[in-house]
């Protein structure tokens, strides 16, 4: 069973996928690695103002969200310091129904940084949400190599925007769209009919 998926998408693409799932299962989004008890939380993907907007750099620099069914209980990951002080954080640990979403997206107007989602725990509880996300992505996006590209991201890439794992990556490593097939002009050497 697959545990995640890589994609290239902008906000419009991500909203198409996430709202498709939200119609069936209400989801809650929490900014990962943020301190609790009051983590930054959204009840819909459309409420996240910078969804699909990348920060410069690669996957390690991007915002991450803990996504889980709203009905599932949320458990903060609590760290206890030597002085006895505790700090809760938004981590997948303790939240087996969750998926970690790294949307990444459009950086400035010249590069789409790749994103991904997946389960971070070796428990099958979050697999239902991963499977729903995979179905939605496959229905909305185009597969290019081992990655899925959203329709708007695909259009932008056709107009010259980079599809990259990082804004700093060598352009030779960018995801390349398949070349369009040329249609032969009637009567040309490439046409199948006689002239």
mmCIF file with all atom_site columns, C-alpha atoms in Angstrom, residues 78-183:
data_model
loop_
_atom_site.group_PDB
_atom_site.id
_atom_site.type_symbol
_atom_site.label_atom_id
_atom_site.label_alt_id
_atom_site.label_comp_id
_atom_site.label_asym_id
_atom_site.label_entity_id
_atom_site.label_seq_id
_atom_site.pdbx_PDB_ins_code
_atom_site.Cartn_x
_atom_site.Cartn_y
_atom_site.Cartn_z
_atom_site.occupancy
_atom_site.B_iso_or_equiv
_atom_site.pdbx_formal_charge
_atom_site.auth_seq_id
_atom_site.auth_comp_id
_atom_site.auth_asym_id
_atom_site.auth_atom_id
_atom_site.pdbx_PDB_model_num
ATOM 1   C CA . UNK A 1 78  ? 4.436  17.164 24.358  1.00 0.00 ? 78  UNK A CA 1
ATOM 2   C CA . UNK A 1 79  ? 8.082  17.834 25.082  1.00 0.00 ? 79  UNK A CA 1
ATOM 3   C CA . UNK A 1 80  ? 9.191  18.150 28.695  1.00 0.00 ? 80  UNK A CA 1
ATOM 4   C CA . UNK A 1 81  ? 12.294 20.228 29.310  1.00 0.00 ? 81  UNK A CA 1
ATOM 5   C CA . UNK A 1 82  ? 14.813 19.598 32.139  1.00 0.00 ? 82  UNK A CA 1
ATOM 6   C CA . UNK A 1 83  ? 13.338 22.531 34.077  1.00 0.00 ? 83  UNK A CA 1
ATOM 7   C CA . UNK A 1 84  ? 9.915  20.816 34.063  1.00 0.00 ? 84  UNK A CA 1
ATOM 8   C CA . UNK A 1 85  ? 8.380  23.149 31.490  1.00 0.00 ? 85  UNK A CA 1
ATOM 9   C CA . UNK A 1 86  ? 6.322  21.410 28.811  1.00 0.00 ? 86  UNK A CA 1
ATOM 10  C CA . UNK A 1 87  ? 5.605  22.434 25.268  1.00 0.00 ? 87  UNK A CA 1
ATOM 11  C CA . UNK A 1 88  ? 3.042  20.882 22.969  1.00 0.00 ? 88  UNK A CA 1
ATOM 12  C CA . UNK A 1 89  ? 3.659  20.766 19.246  1.00 0.00 ? 89  UNK A CA 1
ATOM 13  C CA . UNK A 1 90  ? 1.702  19.718 16.159  1.00 0.00 ? 90  UNK A CA 1
ATOM 14  C CA . UNK A 1 91  ? 3.313  16.458 15.067  1.00 0.00 ? 91  UNK A CA 1
ATOM 15  C CA . UNK A 1 92  ? 1.951  13.270 13.508  1.00 0.00 ? 92  UNK A CA 1
ATOM 16  C CA . UNK A 1 93  ? 2.944  11.330 16.646  1.00 0.00 ? 93  UNK A CA 1
ATOM 17  C CA . UNK A 1 94  ? -0.169 10.579 18.638  1.00 0.00 ? 94  UNK A CA 1
ATOM 18  C CA . UNK A 1 95  ? -2.390 11.363 15.627  1.00 0.00 ? 95  UNK A CA 1
ATOM 19  C CA . UNK A 1 96  ? -2.574 8.149  13.613  1.00 0.00 ? 96  UNK A CA 1
ATOM 20  C CA . UNK A 1 97  ? -5.488 9.377  11.440  1.00 0.00 ? 97  UNK A CA 1
ATOM 21  C CA . UNK A 1 98  ? -3.362 12.242 10.150  1.00 0.00 ? 98  UNK A CA 1
ATOM 22  C CA . UNK A 1 99  ? -1.555 12.946 6.912   1.00 0.00 ? 99  UNK A CA 1
ATOM 23  C CA . UNK A 1 100 ? 1.308  15.410 6.608   1.00 0.00 ? 100 UNK A CA 1
ATOM 24  C CA . UNK A 1 101 ? 0.737  17.733 3.644   1.00 0.00 ? 101 UNK A CA 1
ATOM 25  C CA . UNK A 1 102 ? 3.580  19.826 2.235   1.00 0.00 ? 102 UNK A CA 1
ATOM 26  C CA . UNK A 1 103 ? 1.797  21.806 -0.483  1.00 0.00 ? 103 UNK A CA 1
ATOM 27  C CA . UNK A 1 104 ? 4.748  23.973 -1.600  1.00 0.00 ? 104 UNK A CA 1
ATOM 28  C CA . UNK A 1 105 ? 3.604  25.562 -4.902  1.00 0.00 ? 105 UNK A CA 1
ATOM 29  C CA . UNK A 1 106 ? 4.319  28.710 -6.855  1.00 0.00 ? 106 UNK A CA 1
ATOM 30  C CA . UNK A 1 107 ? 7.382  30.697 -5.873  1.00 0.00 ? 107 UNK A CA 1
ATOM 31  C CA . UNK A 1 108 ? 7.306  34.242 -7.240  1.00 0.00 ? 108 UNK A CA 1
ATOM 32  C CA . UNK A 1 109 ? 6.129  33.796 -10.822 1.00 0.00 ? 109 UNK A CA 1
ATOM 33  C CA . UNK A 1 110 ? 8.926  31.647 -12.222 1.00 0.00 ? 110 UNK A CA 1
ATOM 34  C CA . UNK A 1 111 ? 9.030  28.316 -10.340 1.00 0.00 ? 111 UNK A CA 1
ATOM 35  C CA . UNK A 1 112 ? 6.603  25.742 -8.960  1.00 0.00 ? 112 UNK A CA 1
ATOM 36  C CA . UNK A 1 113 ? 8.237  23.849 -6.099  1.00 0.00 ? 113 UNK A CA 1
ATOM 37  C CA . UNK A 1 114 ? 7.142  20.245 -5.705  1.00 0.00 ? 114 UNK A CA 1
ATOM 38  C CA . UNK A 1 115 ? 4.981  19.197 -2.789  1.00 0.00 ? 115 UNK A CA 1
ATOM 39  C CA . UNK A 1 116 ? 3.916  15.921 -1.258  1.00 0.00 ? 116 UNK A CA 1
ATOM 40  C CA . UNK A 1 117 ? 1.672  14.238 1.255   1.00 0.00 ? 117 UNK A CA 1
ATOM 41  C CA . UNK A 1 118 ? 1.954  11.043 3.203   1.00 0.00 ? 118 UNK A CA 1
ATOM 42  C CA . UNK A 1 119 ? 1.665  9.277  6.494   1.00 0.00 ? 119 UNK A CA 1
ATOM 43  C CA . UNK A 1 120 ? 4.568  9.654  8.856   1.00 0.00 ? 120 UNK A CA 1
ATOM 44  C CA . UNK A 1 121 ? 3.613  6.788  11.135  1.00 0.00 ? 121 UNK A CA 1
ATOM 45  C CA . UNK A 1 122 ? 3.813  3.066  10.478  1.00 0.00 ? 122 UNK A CA 1
ATOM 46  C CA . UNK A 1 123 ? 0.139  2.622  11.461  1.00 0.00 ? 123 UNK A CA 1
ATOM 47  C CA . UNK A 1 124 ? -2.577 2.069  8.873   1.00 0.00 ? 124 UNK A CA 1
ATOM 48  C CA . UNK A 1 125 ? -5.103 4.556  10.347  1.00 0.00 ? 125 UNK A CA 1
ATOM 49  C CA . UNK A 1 126 ? -4.040 7.490  8.161   1.00 0.00 ? 126 UNK A CA 1
ATOM 50  C CA . UNK A 1 127 ? -3.997 5.334  5.039   1.00 0.00 ? 127 UNK A CA 1
ATOM 51  C CA . UNK A 1 128 ? -7.707 5.968  4.368   1.00 0.00 ? 128 UNK A CA 1
ATOM 52  C CA . UNK A 1 129 ? -7.031 9.687  4.015   1.00 0.00 ? 129 UNK A CA 1
ATOM 53  C CA . UNK A 1 130 ? -3.888 9.056  1.930   1.00 0.00 ? 130 UNK A CA 1
ATOM 54  C CA . UNK A 1 131 ? -5.899 6.768  -0.368  1.00 0.00 ? 131 UNK A CA 1
ATOM 55  C CA . UNK A 1 132 ? -8.615 9.438  -0.739  1.00 0.00 ? 132 UNK A CA 1
ATOM 56  C CA . UNK A 1 133 ? -5.975 12.064 -1.560  1.00 0.00 ? 133 UNK A CA 1
ATOM 57  C CA . UNK A 1 134 ? -4.342 9.756  -4.099  1.00 0.00 ? 134 UNK A CA 1
ATOM 58  C CA . UNK A 1 135 ? -7.674 9.096  -5.836  1.00 0.00 ? 135 UNK A CA 1
ATOM 59  C CA . UNK A 1 136 ? -8.457 12.824 -5.971  1.00 0.00 ? 136 UNK A CA 1
ATOM 60  C CA . UNK A 1 137 ? -4.996 13.696 -7.327  1.00 0.00 ? 137 UNK A CA 1
ATOM 61  C CA . UNK A 1 138 ? -5.174 10.988 -9.987  1.00 0.00 ? 138 UNK A CA 1
ATOM 62  C CA . UNK A 1 139 ? -8.605 12.271 -11.050 1.00 0.00 ? 139 UNK A CA 1
ATOM 63  C CA . UNK A 1 140 ? -7.554 15.942 -11.261 1.00 0.00 ? 140 UNK A CA 1
ATOM 64  C CA . UNK A 1 141 ? -3.810 15.923 -12.135 1.00 0.00 ? 141 UNK A CA 1
ATOM 65  C CA . UNK A 1 142 ? -1.703 14.545 -15.004 1.00 0.00 ? 142 UNK A CA 1
ATOM 66  C CA . UNK A 1 143 ? 1.026  12.016 -14.314 1.00 0.00 ? 143 UNK A CA 1
ATOM 67  C CA . UNK A 1 144 ? 4.455  13.105 -15.543 1.00 0.00 ? 144 UNK A CA 1
ATOM 68  C CA . UNK A 1 145 ? 7.134  10.561 -14.708 1.00 0.00 ? 145 UNK A CA 1
ATOM 69  C CA . UNK A 1 146 ? 6.605  9.646  -11.051 1.00 0.00 ? 146 UNK A CA 1
ATOM 70  C CA . UNK A 1 147 ? 5.001  12.994 -10.198 1.00 0.00 ? 147 UNK A CA 1
ATOM 71  C CA . UNK A 1 148 ? 1.491  14.380 -10.661 1.00 0.00 ? 148 UNK A CA 1
ATOM 72  C CA . UNK A 1 149 ? 1.014  17.880 -12.092 1.00 0.00 ? 149 UNK A CA 1
ATOM 73  C CA . UNK A 1 150 ? -2.107 19.937 -11.446 1.00 0.00 ? 150 UNK A CA 1
ATOM 74  C CA . UNK A 1 151 ? -3.945 21.458 -14.434 1.00 0.00 ? 151 UNK A CA 1
ATOM 75  C CA . UNK A 1 152 ? -3.039 25.075 -13.607 1.00 0.00 ? 152 UNK A CA 1
ATOM 76  C CA . UNK A 1 153 ? 0.568  24.103 -12.812 1.00 0.00 ? 153 UNK A CA 1
ATOM 77  C CA . UNK A 1 154 ? 0.699  22.228 -16.126 1.00 0.00 ? 154 UNK A CA 1
ATOM 78  C CA . UNK A 1 155 ? -0.516 25.322 -18.009 1.00 0.00 ? 155 UNK A CA 1
ATOM 79  C CA . UNK A 1 156 ? 2.065  27.480 -16.241 1.00 0.00 ? 156 UNK A CA 1
ATOM 80  C CA . UNK A 1 157 ? 4.826  24.978 -17.046 1.00 0.00 ? 157 UNK A CA 1
ATOM 81  C CA . UNK A 1 158 ? 3.815  25.028 -20.714 1.00 0.00 ? 158 UNK A CA 1
ATOM 82  C CA . UNK A 1 159 ? 4.262  28.801 -20.641 1.00 0.00 ? 159 UNK A CA 1
ATOM 83  C CA . UNK A 1 160 ? 7.800  28.502 -19.227 1.00 0.00 ? 160 UNK A CA 1
ATOM 84  C CA . UNK A 1 161 ? 7.443  28.288 -15.433 1.00 0.00 ? 161 UNK A CA 1
ATOM 85  C CA . UNK A 1 162 ? 9.892  25.776 -13.912 1.00 0.00 ? 162 UNK A CA 1
ATOM 86  C CA . UNK A 1 163 ? 8.717  22.591 -12.173 1.00 0.00 ? 163 UNK A CA 1
ATOM 87  C CA . UNK A 1 164 ? 11.467 21.938 -9.617  1.00 0.00 ? 164 UNK A CA 1
ATOM 88  C CA . UNK A 1 165 ? 12.166 20.273 -6.300  1.00 0.00 ? 165 UNK A CA 1
ATOM 89  C CA . UNK A 1 166 ? 13.889 23.472 -5.217  1.00 0.00 ? 166 UNK A CA 1
ATOM 90  C CA . UNK A 1 167 ? 14.231 27.032 -6.464  1.00 0.00 ? 167 UNK A CA 1
ATOM 91  C CA . UNK A 1 168 ? 17.983 26.535 -6.176  1.00 0.00 ? 168 UNK A CA 1
ATOM 92  C CA . UNK A 1 169 ? 18.124 23.224 -8.061  1.00 0.00 ? 169 UNK A CA 1
ATOM 93  C CA . UNK A 1 170 ? 19.949 22.961 -11.361 1.00 0.00 ? 170 UNK A CA 1
ATOM 94  C CA . UNK A 1 171 ? 17.341 23.499 -14.116 1.00 0.00 ? 171 UNK A CA 1
ATOM 95  C CA . UNK A 1 172 ? 18.615 20.289 -15.748 1.00 0.00 ? 172 UNK A CA 1
ATOM 96  C CA . UNK A 1 173 ? 16.907 18.377 -12.902 1.00 0.00 ? 173 UNK A CA 1
ATOM 97  C CA . UNK A 1 174 ? 13.506 20.041 -13.425 1.00 0.00 ? 174 UNK A CA 1
ATOM 98  C CA . UNK A 1 175 ? 10.450 17.957 -14.188 1.00 0.00 ? 175 UNK A CA 1
ATOM 99  C CA . UNK A 1 176 ? 9.931  18.085 -17.945 1.00 0.00 ? 176 UNK A CA 1
ATOM 100 C CA . UNK A 1 177 ? 6.517  17.914 -19.559 1.00 0.00 ? 177 UNK A CA 1
ATOM 101 C CA . UNK A 1 178 ? 6.127  15.470 -22.437 1.00 0.00 ? 178 UNK A CA 1
ATOM 102 C CA . UNK A 1 179 ? 6.702  17.024 -25.844 1.00 0.00 ? 179 UNK A CA 1
ATOM 103 C CA . UNK A 1 180 ? 3.554  17.728 -27.776 1.00 0.00 ? 180 UNK A CA 1
ATOM 104 C CA . UNK A 1 181 ? 3.000  15.623 -30.874 1.00 0.00 ? 181 UNK A CA 1
ATOM 105 C CA . UNK A 1 182 ? 3.258  17.619 -34.044 1.00 0.00 ? 182 UNK A CA 1
ATOM 106 C CA . UNK A 1 183 ? 0.388  17.352 -36.456 1.00 0.00 ? 183 UNK A CA 1
#
